[in-house]
Structures are given as structure tokens and as C-alpha cells.
Short mmCIF file of C-alpha atoms in Angstrom, two decimals:
data_model
loop_
_atom_site.label_atom_id
_atom_site.label_comp_id
_atom_site.label_asym_id
_atom_site.label_seq_id
_atom_site.Cartn_x
_atom_site.Cartn_y
_atom_site.Cartn_z
CA MET A 1 24.78 -10.07 22.97
CA THR A 2 23.90 -11.45 19.96
CA THR A 3 21.53 -14.27 19.35
CA GLY A 4 19.69 -15.72 16.12
CA ARG A 5 20.30 -17.31 13.02
CA VAL A 6 22.28 -14.99 10.61
CA ASN A 7 25.24 -15.18 7.63
CA PRO A 8 28.41 -15.33 9.83
CA SER A 9 30.05 -12.66 6.97
CA ASN A 10 27.12 -10.37 6.85
CA ARG A 11 26.69 -9.38 10.78
CA LEU A 12 25.58 -5.52 11.65
CA GLU A 13 29.39 -4.73 12.30
CA ASP A 14 30.25 -5.64 8.85
CA GLN A 15 27.97 -2.82 7.85
CA GLY A 16 29.66 -0.38 10.33
CA ILE A 17 26.82 -0.68 12.95
CA THR A 18 28.76 -1.02 15.91
CA GLY A 19 28.71 -1.03 19.64
CA LEU A 20 25.19 -2.10 20.34
CA GLY A 21 23.93 -3.53 23.38
CA ALA A 22 22.49 -6.22 22.01
CA ILE A 23 21.58 -7.56 18.57
CA TYR A 24 18.83 -10.40 17.77
CA TYR A 25 19.04 -11.83 14.42
CA ASN A 26 15.97 -13.13 12.75
CA LEU A 27 13.92 -14.22 15.80
CA MET A 28 10.90 -15.88 14.70
CA GLU A 29 7.15 -15.09 15.91
CA PRO A 30 7.13 -16.64 19.74
CA ALA A 31 10.49 -14.92 20.41
CA LEU A 32 9.55 -11.49 18.89
CA LEU A 33 6.03 -11.55 20.72
CA GLU A 34 7.91 -12.40 24.14
CA GLN A 35 10.68 -9.39 23.33
CA ALA A 36 7.37 -7.07 22.86
CA LEU A 37 5.95 -8.16 26.27
CA ILE A 38 8.86 -8.16 28.05
CA ARG A 39 9.89 -4.56 27.03
CA ASP A 40 6.28 -3.40 27.52
CA GLU A 41 5.80 -2.32 24.05
CA GLY A 42 2.46 -3.60 23.77
CA THR A 43 -0.33 -5.77 25.70
CA LEU A 44 -1.26 -9.59 24.85
CA GLY A 45 -4.47 -9.88 23.29
CA LYS A 46 -7.23 -12.37 22.75
CA GLY A 47 -5.68 -15.29 20.88
CA GLY A 48 -2.19 -14.28 21.71
CA ALA A 49 -2.30 -10.89 19.10
CA LEU A 50 0.03 -8.31 20.06
CA LEU A 51 -1.95 -4.91 20.77
CA VAL A 52 0.23 -1.83 20.49
CA THR A 53 -0.06 1.86 20.05
CA THR A 54 2.17 4.16 17.66
CA GLY A 55 2.13 7.43 19.66
CA LYS A 56 1.64 10.52 18.23
CA HIS A 57 2.13 9.23 14.40
CA THR A 58 -0.83 7.06 13.58
CA GLY A 59 -0.57 7.21 9.79
CA ARG A 60 2.55 7.71 7.05
CA SER A 61 4.35 10.99 7.13
CA PRO A 62 5.01 11.50 3.60
CA LYS A 63 6.23 15.17 3.96
CA ASP A 64 8.93 13.79 6.06
CA LYS A 65 10.27 11.40 3.52
CA PHE A 66 13.02 12.40 1.12
CA VAL A 67 15.59 11.05 -1.60
CA VAL A 68 19.16 11.40 -1.48
CA ARG A 69 20.26 13.64 -4.74
CA THR A 70 23.29 11.99 -6.23
CA SER A 71 24.32 11.54 -9.81
CA SER A 72 23.17 8.19 -10.37
CA VAL A 73 19.74 8.90 -9.85
CA GLU A 74 19.46 12.44 -10.53
CA ASP A 75 17.92 12.14 -14.01
CA ASN A 76 15.32 9.43 -12.84
CA ILE A 77 13.71 10.81 -10.05
CA TRP A 78 10.45 12.71 -9.75
CA TRP A 79 11.74 15.65 -8.00
CA GLU A 80 8.71 17.19 -8.01
CA ASN A 81 7.22 14.57 -5.78
CA ASN A 82 10.26 13.31 -3.98
CA ALA A 83 11.82 15.88 -1.55
CA PRO A 84 15.70 15.93 -2.36
CA MET A 85 18.13 15.78 0.79
CA ALA A 86 21.90 16.56 0.17
CA PRO A 87 24.37 13.53 0.45
CA ASP A 88 26.44 15.09 3.04
CA ALA A 89 22.95 15.98 4.90
CA PHE A 90 22.36 12.37 4.59
CA ASP A 91 25.83 11.35 6.27
CA ARG A 92 25.55 13.32 9.31
CA LEU A 93 22.07 12.10 9.72
CA HIS A 94 23.57 8.32 9.29
CA ALA A 95 26.32 9.11 11.71
CA ASP A 96 24.18 10.56 14.35
CA MET A 97 21.70 7.83 14.30
CA LEU A 98 24.31 5.41 14.72
CA ALA A 99 25.88 7.22 17.68
CA HIS A 100 22.35 7.33 19.22
CA MET A 101 21.82 3.47 18.74
CA LYS A 102 25.21 2.63 20.49
CA GLY A 103 24.59 0.66 23.74
CA GLY A 104 20.83 -0.14 22.77
CA ARG A 105 18.89 -3.24 21.67
CA PHE A 106 18.05 -3.92 18.21
CA TYR A 107 16.35 -6.59 15.92
CA VAL A 108 17.32 -7.55 12.84
CA GLN A 109 15.01 -9.52 9.84
CA ASP A 110 16.63 -10.86 6.73
CA LEU A 111 13.63 -11.08 4.35
CA TYR A 112 12.70 -11.08 0.73
CA ALA A 113 10.46 -8.64 -1.06
CA GLY A 114 8.95 -10.02 -4.07
CA ALA A 115 7.40 -13.92 -4.31
CA ASP A 116 9.09 -14.15 -7.71
CA PRO A 117 12.84 -15.11 -7.19
CA GLU A 118 13.84 -13.53 -10.49
CA HIS A 119 12.84 -10.16 -9.61
CA ARG A 120 13.18 -10.24 -5.64
CA LEU A 121 14.88 -7.78 -3.52
CA ASP A 122 16.92 -8.83 -0.38
CA VAL A 123 16.20 -6.54 2.65
CA ARG A 124 17.55 -6.17 5.83
CA VAL A 125 15.42 -4.28 8.34
CA VAL A 126 17.17 -3.21 11.45
CA THR A 127 14.24 -2.07 14.40
CA GLU A 128 14.41 -0.69 17.86
CA LEU A 129 11.11 -1.97 18.64
CA ALA A 130 10.55 -5.87 18.87
CA TRP A 131 7.28 -5.27 17.67
CA HIS A 132 8.20 -3.58 14.45
CA SER A 133 10.45 -6.61 13.83
CA LEU A 134 7.38 -8.71 14.43
CA PHE A 135 5.36 -6.67 11.98
CA ILE A 136 7.74 -6.84 8.87
CA ARG A 137 8.32 -10.27 9.45
CA HIS A 138 4.61 -10.54 8.47
CA LEU A 139 4.65 -8.33 5.97
CA LEU A 140 7.89 -9.22 4.03
CA ARG A 141 8.57 -12.96 2.63
CA ARG A 142 10.58 -14.94 4.98
CA PRO A 143 13.27 -17.07 3.96
CA SER A 144 13.95 -20.39 5.33
CA ARG A 145 16.35 -21.05 8.34
CA GLU A 146 18.94 -22.58 5.89
CA GLU A 147 18.69 -19.67 3.41
CA LEU A 148 19.68 -17.26 6.27
CA THR A 149 22.97 -18.79 6.62
CA ASP A 150 24.09 -17.35 3.24
CA PHE A 151 22.06 -14.16 3.03
CA VAL A 152 23.19 -10.99 1.71
CA PRO A 153 21.11 -8.23 1.82
CA GLU A 154 20.78 -5.93 -1.08
CA PHE A 155 19.53 -2.88 1.00
CA THR A 156 19.09 -2.47 4.86
CA ILE A 157 16.63 -0.23 6.51
CA ILE A 158 17.64 1.14 9.67
CA ASN A 159 14.39 2.23 12.08
CA CYS A 160 14.85 4.02 15.19
CA PRO A 161 11.83 5.84 16.50
CA SER A 162 13.42 7.20 19.59
CA PHE A 163 15.75 9.22 17.39
CA THR A 164 15.29 13.01 16.88
CA ALA A 165 16.36 14.38 13.62
CA ASN A 166 17.26 18.21 13.47
CA PRO A 167 15.82 19.87 10.29
CA GLU A 168 19.06 22.17 9.92
CA ARG A 169 21.75 19.48 10.16
CA HIS A 170 19.89 16.85 8.75
CA GLY A 171 18.38 18.71 5.76
CA CYS A 172 14.92 17.33 6.68
CA ARG A 173 11.54 18.98 7.64
CA SER A 174 10.87 18.04 11.33
CA GLU A 175 11.74 15.94 13.59
CA THR A 176 10.61 12.87 11.95
CA VAL A 177 12.87 11.67 8.88
CA ILE A 178 12.60 8.95 6.03
CA ALA A 179 15.55 9.13 3.77
CA LEU A 180 16.43 6.94 0.75
CA ASN A 181 19.76 6.76 -0.49
CA PHE A 182 20.24 4.60 -3.41
CA ASP A 183 23.66 4.73 -3.74
CA LYS A 184 24.57 3.51 0.09
CA ARG A 185 21.24 0.94 -0.67
CA LEU A 186 20.25 2.37 2.77
CA ILE A 187 17.11 3.63 4.05
CA LEU A 188 16.70 5.57 7.55
CA ILE A 189 13.61 6.02 9.53
CA GLY A 190 13.66 8.12 12.66
CA GLY A 191 11.21 10.00 15.11
CA THR A 192 8.26 7.62 14.18
CA ALA A 193 6.80 4.44 15.96
CA TYR A 194 4.19 4.02 12.94
CA ALA A 195 5.27 1.06 11.46
CA GLY A 196 3.74 1.26 8.05
CA GLU A 197 6.87 3.65 6.92
CA ASN A 198 9.00 0.18 7.20
CA LYS A 199 6.60 -1.46 4.57
CA LYS A 200 6.21 1.29 2.13
CA ALA A 201 9.94 2.21 2.30
CA VAL A 202 10.58 -0.94 0.70
CA PHE A 203 7.68 -0.56 -1.90
CA THR A 204 9.36 2.60 -2.78
CA LEU A 205 12.27 0.69 -3.42
CA LEU A 206 10.80 -1.70 -5.80
CA ASN A 207 9.15 0.71 -7.72
CA TYR A 208 12.22 2.40 -8.29
CA ILE A 209 14.03 -0.85 -9.22
CA LEU A 210 11.59 -3.05 -10.95
CA PRO A 211 10.46 -0.69 -13.90
CA GLY A 212 14.51 -0.65 -14.78
CA LYS A 213 13.83 -4.03 -15.52
CA GLY A 214 10.45 -4.07 -17.78
CA VAL A 215 8.27 -4.97 -14.57
CA MET A 216 5.43 -3.03 -13.87
CA ALA A 217 4.96 -2.09 -9.62
CA MET A 218 1.88 -1.78 -8.82
CA HIS A 219 0.08 -0.32 -5.64
CA CYS A 220 -2.94 -3.02 -6.00
CA SER A 221 -4.23 -6.20 -4.47
CA ALA A 222 -4.63 -9.52 -6.32
CA ASN A 223 -6.31 -12.54 -6.72
CA HIS A 224 -7.25 -15.23 -9.27
CA ALA A 225 -9.71 -17.87 -9.96
CA ILE A 226 -9.86 -20.82 -7.50
CA GLY A 227 -7.30 -23.48 -9.32
CA ASN A 228 -7.01 -20.87 -12.45
CA PRO A 229 -4.14 -18.63 -12.06
CA VAL A 230 -4.82 -17.46 -15.78
CA ASP A 231 -7.49 -15.80 -14.41
CA THR A 232 -6.07 -13.12 -12.45
CA ALA A 233 -7.46 -9.71 -11.42
CA VAL A 234 -5.79 -6.60 -9.89
CA PHE A 235 -7.17 -4.09 -8.22
CA PHE A 236 -5.92 -0.45 -7.98
CA GLY A 237 -6.20 1.92 -5.25
CA LEU A 238 -5.12 3.99 -2.39
CA SER A 239 -5.46 3.35 1.31
CA GLY A 240 -9.39 3.03 2.24
CA THR A 241 -10.58 2.45 -1.30
CA GLY A 242 -11.20 -1.72 -0.58
CA LYS A 243 -8.26 -3.16 -1.85
CA THR A 244 -7.79 -5.58 1.09
CA THR A 245 -11.68 -5.72 1.55
CA LEU A 246 -12.61 -6.81 -2.05
CA SER A 247 -9.52 -8.94 -3.11
CA ALA A 248 -10.30 -11.02 0.09
CA ASP A 249 -12.97 -13.07 -1.79
CA PRO A 250 -13.66 -16.51 -0.26
CA ALA A 251 -14.51 -17.15 -4.19
CA ARG A 252 -11.10 -16.48 -5.16
CA THR A 253 -7.33 -17.10 -4.38
CA LEU A 254 -5.89 -14.34 -2.66
CA ILE A 255 -2.49 -13.33 -4.40
CA GLY A 256 -1.90 -10.18 -2.00
CA ASP A 257 -3.58 -7.19 -0.39
CA ASP A 258 -1.71 -4.11 -1.45
CA GLU A 259 1.85 -4.32 -3.57
CA HIS A 260 2.56 -6.52 -6.60
CA GLY A 261 4.64 -6.73 -9.60
CA TRP A 262 3.21 -7.63 -13.10
CA SER A 263 6.60 -9.38 -15.42
CA ASP A 264 6.65 -10.80 -18.54
CA ARG A 265 5.93 -14.18 -16.43
CA GLY A 266 2.63 -12.68 -14.94
CA THR A 267 1.76 -11.15 -11.33
CA PHE A 268 3.64 -11.61 -8.20
CA ASN A 269 2.97 -10.17 -4.87
CA PHE A 270 6.02 -8.25 -3.00
CA GLU A 271 4.65 -9.23 0.53
CA GLY A 272 4.25 -12.17 2.64
CA GLY A 273 1.18 -10.67 4.71
CA CYS A 274 -1.47 -8.15 4.93
CA TYR A 275 -1.90 -4.88 6.76
CA ALA A 276 -5.70 -4.16 6.97
CA LYS A 277 -7.71 -1.77 8.08
CA THR A 278 -10.14 -2.79 10.91
CA ILE A 279 -12.36 0.27 11.85
CA HIS A 280 -16.01 -0.80 11.43
CA LEU A 281 -14.83 -4.33 10.47
CA SER A 282 -17.51 -6.88 11.02
CA PRO A 283 -17.32 -10.41 11.59
CA GLU A 284 -20.30 -10.83 9.25
CA ALA A 285 -18.99 -8.67 6.60
CA GLU A 286 -15.38 -9.76 6.41
CA PRO A 287 -15.30 -12.89 8.69
CA GLU A 288 -11.59 -14.28 7.86
CA ILE A 289 -9.93 -10.72 8.33
CA HIS A 290 -11.90 -9.96 11.56
CA ALA A 291 -10.43 -13.44 12.64
CA THR A 292 -7.17 -12.53 12.27
CA THR A 293 -7.24 -9.81 15.01
CA THR A 294 -7.33 -12.65 17.73
CA LYS A 295 -4.84 -14.91 16.08
CA PHE A 296 -1.16 -15.78 17.46
CA ALA A 297 1.08 -12.95 17.03
CA SER A 298 -1.32 -10.72 14.66
CA VAL A 299 0.22 -7.29 15.26
CA VAL A 300 -3.00 -5.06 16.21
CA GLU A 301 -2.19 -1.52 15.79
CA ASN A 302 -4.12 1.64 17.46
CA MET A 303 -7.27 0.05 18.83
CA VAL A 304 -9.06 0.55 21.89
CA PHE A 305 -9.87 -2.51 23.75
CA ASP A 306 -11.29 -3.63 27.29
CA PRO A 307 -8.42 -3.84 29.69
CA GLU A 308 -10.05 -6.81 31.36
CA THR A 309 -11.54 -8.66 28.81
CA ARG A 310 -9.28 -7.64 25.69
CA GLU A 311 -12.09 -7.41 23.74
CA LEU A 312 -11.44 -4.96 20.70
CA ASP A 313 -13.86 -2.04 19.82
CA PHE A 314 -13.94 -1.57 16.28
CA SER A 315 -16.10 1.39 16.14
CA ASP A 316 -14.26 3.85 18.62
CA ASP A 317 -11.53 5.73 16.47
CA SER A 318 -10.61 7.78 19.66
CA LEU A 319 -6.74 6.60 18.95
CA THR A 320 -7.08 6.92 14.71
CA ALA A 321 -9.37 6.22 12.23
CA ASN A 322 -6.34 4.05 10.48
CA MET A 323 -6.26 1.31 12.90
CA ARG A 324 -5.09 -1.66 11.65
CA CYS A 325 -4.18 -5.38 11.89
CA ALA A 326 -0.77 -6.87 10.39
CA TYR A 327 -0.77 -10.83 10.03
CA PRO A 328 0.73 -13.32 7.66
CA LEU A 329 -1.13 -14.39 4.52
CA GLU A 330 -1.52 -17.99 5.52
CA TYR A 331 -3.89 -16.70 8.51
CA ILE A 332 -6.52 -16.31 4.94
CA SER A 333 -7.66 -19.53 4.44
CA ASN A 334 -7.91 -18.93 0.44
CA ALA A 335 -4.62 -17.36 0.25
CA SER A 336 -2.00 -18.32 -2.56
CA GLU A 337 1.03 -20.71 -1.29
CA ASN A 338 3.33 -19.19 -3.82
CA ALA A 339 1.67 -15.61 -4.13
CA LEU A 340 1.99 -15.81 -7.95
CA GLY A 341 -0.70 -15.26 -10.39
CA GLY A 342 -0.97 -15.05 -14.37
CA HIS A 343 -1.17 -12.17 -16.47
CA PRO A 344 -4.55 -10.08 -15.08
CA LYS A 345 -7.34 -10.77 -17.32
CA ASN A 346 -9.12 -7.78 -15.35
CA ILE A 347 -7.80 -4.48 -13.91
CA VAL A 348 -9.72 -2.83 -11.60
CA MET A 349 -9.15 0.68 -10.16
CA LEU A 350 -10.74 1.68 -7.31
CA THR A 351 -11.59 4.89 -6.51
CA CYS A 352 -13.66 6.50 -3.34
CA ASP A 353 -15.48 9.57 -5.03
CA ALA A 354 -16.46 12.06 -1.85
CA PHE A 355 -18.19 14.01 -4.32
CA GLY A 356 -20.75 11.36 -5.22
CA VAL A 357 -20.50 11.66 -8.78
CA LEU A 358 -19.01 8.53 -10.07
CA PRO A 359 -21.06 5.36 -10.99
CA PRO A 360 -20.54 2.20 -8.71
CA ILE A 361 -18.84 0.59 -11.95
CA ALA A 362 -17.92 1.39 -15.37
CA ARG A 363 -16.20 -0.14 -18.31
CA LEU A 364 -12.91 1.49 -19.48
CA THR A 365 -11.16 1.34 -22.89
CA PRO A 366 -7.39 0.87 -23.09
CA ALA A 367 -6.98 4.74 -23.25
CA GLN A 368 -9.29 5.59 -20.61
CA ALA A 369 -7.47 3.33 -18.25
CA MET A 370 -4.71 5.09 -18.83
CA TYR A 371 -6.20 8.28 -18.39
CA HIS A 372 -7.79 7.23 -14.80
CA PHE A 373 -4.43 5.39 -13.84
CA LEU A 374 -2.38 8.51 -14.42
CA SER A 375 -5.32 10.83 -12.67
CA GLY A 376 -5.52 8.37 -9.71
CA PHE A 377 -8.56 10.41 -8.32
CA THR A 378 -9.74 9.08 -5.01
CA SER A 379 -10.34 10.42 -1.70
CA LYS A 380 -8.03 10.52 1.25
CA VAL A 381 -9.58 8.82 4.31
CA ALA A 382 -9.49 9.78 7.82
CA GLY A 383 -6.15 8.62 9.45
CA THR A 384 -4.21 7.30 6.77
CA GLU A 385 -1.89 10.24 6.90
CA GLN A 386 -1.25 13.08 9.46
CA GLY A 387 -3.80 15.63 9.79
CA VAL A 388 -6.47 13.86 7.70
CA THR A 389 -9.71 13.54 9.74
CA GLU A 390 -12.22 13.55 7.05
CA PRO A 391 -12.06 12.78 3.63
CA GLN A 392 -10.38 14.75 0.88
CA PRO A 393 -10.62 14.40 -2.85
CA THR A 394 -7.38 14.02 -4.08
CA PHE A 395 -5.19 13.19 -7.29
CA SER A 396 -2.74 10.38 -6.47
CA THR A 397 -1.10 9.28 -9.61
CA CYS A 398 -0.62 5.77 -10.12
CA PHE A 399 -2.97 5.15 -7.22
CA GLY A 400 -0.25 5.51 -4.98
CA ALA A 401 1.93 9.09 -5.47
CA PRO A 402 3.73 9.02 -2.30
CA PHE A 403 5.60 5.83 -3.22
CA MET A 404 6.68 6.73 -6.98
CA PRO A 405 10.13 7.74 -7.26
CA ARG A 406 9.98 7.88 -11.13
CA ARG A 407 7.75 10.03 -12.72
CA PRO A 408 4.18 8.74 -13.38
CA GLU A 409 4.71 8.42 -17.28
CA VAL A 410 7.38 5.92 -16.94
CA TYR A 411 4.48 3.53 -14.64
CA GLY A 412 1.93 4.82 -17.08
CA LYS A 413 3.69 3.52 -20.28
CA LEU A 414 4.52 0.04 -18.87
CA LEU A 415 0.82 -0.50 -17.93
CA GLN A 416 -0.24 0.95 -21.46
CA GLU A 417 2.32 -2.07 -23.08
CA LYS A 418 1.05 -4.51 -20.65
CA ILE A 419 -2.76 -3.64 -21.65
CA ALA A 420 -1.87 -3.85 -25.42
CA LYS A 421 -0.19 -6.97 -25.25
CA THR A 422 -2.38 -9.25 -22.76
CA GLY A 423 -5.74 -7.61 -23.83
CA ALA A 424 -6.88 -6.81 -20.03
CA THR A 425 -10.31 -5.82 -19.69
CA CYS A 426 -10.10 -2.61 -17.47
CA TRP A 427 -12.75 -1.28 -14.67
CA LEU A 428 -13.08 1.89 -12.48
CA VAL A 429 -15.15 1.18 -9.36
CA ASN A 430 -16.31 3.62 -6.92
CA THR A 431 -16.41 2.45 -3.34
CA GLY A 432 -17.14 6.17 -2.12
CA TRP A 433 -20.14 8.08 -1.76
CA THR A 434 -23.78 7.75 -3.32
CA GLY A 435 -27.08 9.79 -3.28
CA GLY A 436 -25.07 12.95 -2.55
CA ALA A 437 -21.34 14.21 -1.63
CA TYR A 438 -19.71 13.12 1.85
CA GLY A 439 -21.85 14.76 4.60
CA LYS A 440 -25.21 14.14 2.81
CA GLY A 441 -24.97 10.69 1.09
CA ALA A 442 -24.09 7.43 1.94
CA ARG A 443 -21.15 5.06 1.38
CA MET A 444 -21.77 2.57 -1.44
CA PRO A 445 -23.43 -0.26 -0.15
CA ILE A 446 -20.63 -3.11 -0.10
CA ARG A 447 -22.76 -5.86 -1.20
CA SER A 448 -23.60 -4.04 -4.48
CA THR A 449 -19.80 -3.52 -5.01
CA ARG A 450 -19.21 -7.13 -4.41
CA ILE A 451 -21.75 -8.22 -6.43
CA LEU A 452 -20.72 -5.89 -9.48
CA LEU A 453 -17.39 -7.16 -9.34
CA THR A 454 -18.33 -10.78 -9.25
CA ALA A 455 -19.98 -9.90 -12.61
CA ALA A 456 -17.08 -8.26 -13.98
CA LEU A 457 -14.87 -10.93 -13.06
CA ASP A 458 -16.80 -14.11 -14.13
CA GLY A 459 -17.46 -12.27 -17.41
CA SER A 460 -21.26 -11.95 -17.14
CA LEU A 461 -21.25 -8.16 -17.07
CA LYS A 462 -20.04 -7.99 -20.43
CA ASN A 463 -23.76 -9.12 -21.50
CA ALA A 464 -25.37 -6.42 -19.85
CA LYS A 465 -26.86 -3.27 -21.61
CA PHE A 466 -24.18 -0.41 -21.08
CA ARG A 467 -24.73 3.32 -21.57
CA LYS A 468 -22.12 5.93 -21.96
CA ASP A 469 -21.49 8.27 -19.43
CA PRO A 470 -22.14 11.75 -20.49
CA ASN A 471 -19.37 13.39 -17.91
CA PHE A 472 -16.44 10.87 -18.47
CA GLY A 473 -17.55 9.22 -21.82
CA PHE A 474 -16.75 5.63 -19.95
CA GLU A 475 -19.44 2.83 -20.22
CA VAL A 476 -21.62 1.98 -17.44
CA PRO A 477 -24.33 -0.82 -16.99
CA VAL A 478 -27.89 0.21 -17.03
CA SER A 479 -29.34 -3.12 -15.16
CA VAL A 480 -27.58 -5.76 -13.36
CA PRO A 481 -29.27 -8.40 -11.07
CA GLU A 482 -29.54 -8.17 -7.55
CA VAL A 483 -28.69 -4.36 -8.03
CA ALA A 484 -30.84 -1.98 -7.81
CA ASP A 485 -30.71 0.00 -11.32
CA VAL A 486 -31.29 3.62 -9.52
CA LEU A 487 -27.45 2.87 -7.93
CA LEU A 488 -26.30 2.49 -11.40
CA ASP A 489 -27.14 5.70 -12.44
CA PRO A 490 -25.33 8.34 -9.66
CA ARG A 491 -27.54 11.52 -10.87
CA ARG A 492 -30.95 9.76 -9.94
CA THR A 493 -29.49 8.58 -6.55
CA TRP A 494 -29.37 12.60 -6.01
CA GLU A 495 -32.59 14.26 -4.28
CA ASP A 496 -31.64 17.22 -6.56
CA GLU A 497 -30.55 16.25 -9.89
CA ALA A 498 -29.35 19.89 -10.81
CA ALA A 499 -27.06 19.81 -7.79
CA TYR A 500 -25.34 16.57 -9.30
CA ASP A 501 -24.85 18.01 -12.25
CA VAL A 502 -23.19 21.07 -10.80
CA GLN A 503 -21.00 18.94 -8.60
CA ALA A 504 -20.49 16.43 -11.74
CA ALA A 505 -18.97 19.73 -13.96
CA LYS A 506 -17.09 20.76 -10.89
CA LEU A 507 -15.55 17.15 -10.62
CA VAL A 508 -15.01 17.10 -14.42
CA LYS A 509 -12.74 20.33 -14.71
CA MET A 510 -10.53 18.84 -11.47
CA PHE A 511 -9.80 15.87 -13.65
CA ALA A 512 -8.67 18.06 -16.89
CA ASP A 513 -7.01 20.64 -14.70
CA ASN A 514 -5.02 17.99 -13.13
CA PHE A 515 -4.28 15.65 -16.00
CA ALA A 516 -2.76 19.03 -18.01
CA GLN A 517 0.69 18.24 -16.17
CA TYR A 518 0.56 14.82 -18.20
CA VAL A 519 -0.19 16.41 -21.75
CA PRO A 520 3.19 16.87 -22.53
CA TYR A 521 3.88 13.17 -22.03
CA ILE A 522 1.13 11.12 -23.47
CA ASP A 523 -0.15 9.76 -26.67
CA ALA A 524 -3.48 11.89 -27.98
CA ASP A 525 -5.59 9.09 -27.97
CA VAL A 526 -4.82 9.02 -23.92
CA GLN A 527 -5.97 12.91 -24.10
CA ALA A 528 -8.76 12.56 -25.96
CA ALA A 529 -10.27 9.60 -23.94
CA ALA A 530 -11.08 11.61 -20.63
CA ILE A 531 -14.19 13.43 -21.10
CA GLY A 532 -17.22 12.14 -23.08
#
């Protein structure tokens, strides 16, 4: 059985995927929600949201991600960061997965990745679960019904959670596998029902393809001043650092919350939706994001709820701290209609410092920005990856190492060139701990972070008096209206200032040791910019 709208010359059979029991092409949200409920994949929540769980995988599995090692990509992949898979192992994996799929019911979404037509990627996503099809329909960009009649996929993703990989036969690590084959323009995902693997697979593709076209691929959120796309800001950061929360500013227009490109024409969102963390989400602090959890066809992932009232418990992390909600951009009232912005006027690098050393905001020189971009210091927060149960300090280059197929210097050089060309102002913002390290200090007050960011983006912060940080050499404001002066000097927030000095010295050494790997590839001014 085959239903739905599709290019008649580009059905699955034309891609060698045959023998399926039923194929549903490009179903829209009501039909996908209906299918998910009929198949008992989830529960109908308040407002028509879909409440689902993902089983044992409640976060990404980066150690199970592989790139097929072929001659065409051999010299371009950062192999120290991307596990290789032999082509013949991939072929066995592909054949075994297709055999496993025979007789099954599958859902196909033909979607765009990228709001800029000049740089978009046409992606076909084949999923075993109806709710995965709904999820990726939210997260990528949806062609019109007319555009589907001549849609030709450039890459195809096949996601089959019920398939179990065999490490010996398939050249992988476990029963879970995410395998990217750039030659065959194909990604295979098996053994995990965590929906985030779908979107991050697309992000990885774009991170490989776009730099070859001179386009900077960025793990960041972005917004611009209302009515003024020229005043664009981007927010780099790993999961849990505040990209979604801080970019969803009612006083600015949201371009997107996670993945963007920066071309010669400006900034563009890769996605058509958001994937927001919901732990401790409140209607007071984040009213619009909170409201999406009860909107029609939103996908609410791994949240505990009352079985009778379907009320969500935003504080119960017994399933995972990585509880999330996926929804289309139009569910945010101030979202951009075209998801396009100008060249970034401000570049914000978000870090979650579990050491309690970094100030809430600092102004960076271009060389310092390059240093902190390549360093990508933050703390992995609970639940975002398998096995992470409390904040773990980490260096994730370009604020997204798991999604970077090329060497970090490729992305760093692009960023350096674009900052030099546009004159963007760069900031480092710590949304982590203050008054002590994790376990003793407290999370940075979000109200203060918002005030400082607003002052940075509207230009008023440049009028503040700045001091030079003795540990990292960047500039830190001494006083900002409505923010306690003591918060701006992290040493003063500690009960024991000598203990702060010890912690700061430890962090400085961690930075220096980590950065040593990039020294052969970067300019001297970047090397010298790190430590004050």
C-alpha cells in the first residue's frame, strides 16, 4: 500500500528499497499524529500534543556514529573525531537493514534543510516510527504540496530503531549505529529511537558540504532586531547552554534555535522548527516555549505526565534530564517568516562553566573569539548524551565537535574571515555556575544573563567601564544597571577567594593543554590571545 504525495519518478522502489508492507509519503501533521496514536507510539496530550518516550536511548549516541571511509572524503574528514567505517561493512549494514525492513510500514518525508534556496539540501527521511516522521517534519523545512511533485532527494536518511546492528559484521561498536556514506548520499540509523539523531545527521551533512562552498555552518541560535534583519545576532553553544532560551527574546525576531549557515548573503536557518529542553521550563520565565508543550502535534519527548489529566511534570527527571519538545517555528509568535537574517552584528559564545570561574559576560577581541571558538569550552549537561548524569567540563571545538566532520581549523578559518569582513563584535557569556563550582555554587541568574545580553545587543554595554580579566585577558564590564556588581567579578562571589584562584589556575591550564593541538594550524595572534 502506498499513500501520499510524491514525485512519481522518485519513489523508494527507485532507490532499491523494495518489499515494504506500506509506505506513507509526506503525510501532514494530522495524519501523522493519527498514525502515531493508532500504532500506540505515544499518548495524546493536552492541546493535541503527542507524548512519547524513546526507550533506553534518551540522548544522542556519539560513540556509535561512523563515517564511511572512501577515497573521495579520505583527505577531508577529521578522523580523530569521526570513527571510520569500511565501505564493505556499510554495504552489509545497508543490505541487512533493507532485509529487516521488508513487510514493514514506513513513513517518508521529503524536506528541505536550509532556508536559503541557494544553499539548501533536499533530504528524504524514511522512518519506521510515525512520530519520527512528525518530528522531522517539524524540524526541517517543508516544501509546498506542489513542490513535492518534482522533489528529488540529494541525500536519504533511513531510520529503523527496531534494527539491531552486529558490531563484527557491520564494523560498528554496539547494537546502535549511525553511519554516513557521502559517496552513496545515504545515512543509516538503527538501534535507537532517540529522534534527535535524525536532525543531527542532517546537520553533520551540512557541516561537510557547506564549507566547500565558502559557507560557515554553525551550531548556534540566531535572532535579529524586530524589523531590522541587519541587526542579527548568533549564539554559539552546546546543548544546555541556553541557545533556545536566550534567542527566544520577545523583543527580537527569532531566526532559529540551533543550526544556521553564514553565507556571503547573510545568516539562514537550516531548520523549520525547534527542539527545546523542557526540564524546569516555566510559563513565567519562558512563556512561549512553555506554551508549545500543549499545542497541536508538538512532540513532547520523555516527560512524566499525569495519566488522567495529562498534565506535564517539568521537574520530574526520572526518565531523563534531557526531556524535550519539538515544534514548528511558527508556534513562536516572533519567529521570522523566511528564517533569514543579515551578517551577524554580534557573535555570542555561550558556555556553561561548571568550575564557577568565568564571568557572566566578557567582550572578546577577534583573536580571542577565534581561541574560544576552537576551544569550545562548556559542560555537558545531564541527559544530552548517554551516560551523562551531571555536568561534565569538556572542550567541544566549534561548540559542536560531535557534528563536525571536517577539521576544526576549517570552520575556524571561515569564522575568522567573516568576522574580519563584517566587523562583528564578539562576546563570551557564561550561563553556568557562580559563587562556586558545581555542587556548591548556583546557576547564573537567567534574569541577569538576559539583561547583560540585551545591553550587548542594543549597544549600550559598550559604554560601560571594562576591566581586563587576569586569567583570560578578555574585557569584563565593571558595572551594568540592574545587575549586581559582585556578579560581574566571579572571584568576589566565592566565600574563599583563594580557592577561586586555585580553581581559575586549574581551568587556565585545561584551556592551554587542550589548545596545544591547534597551535600548528593557527595564526600567532590567536595563540597569543588566550591568556592575559
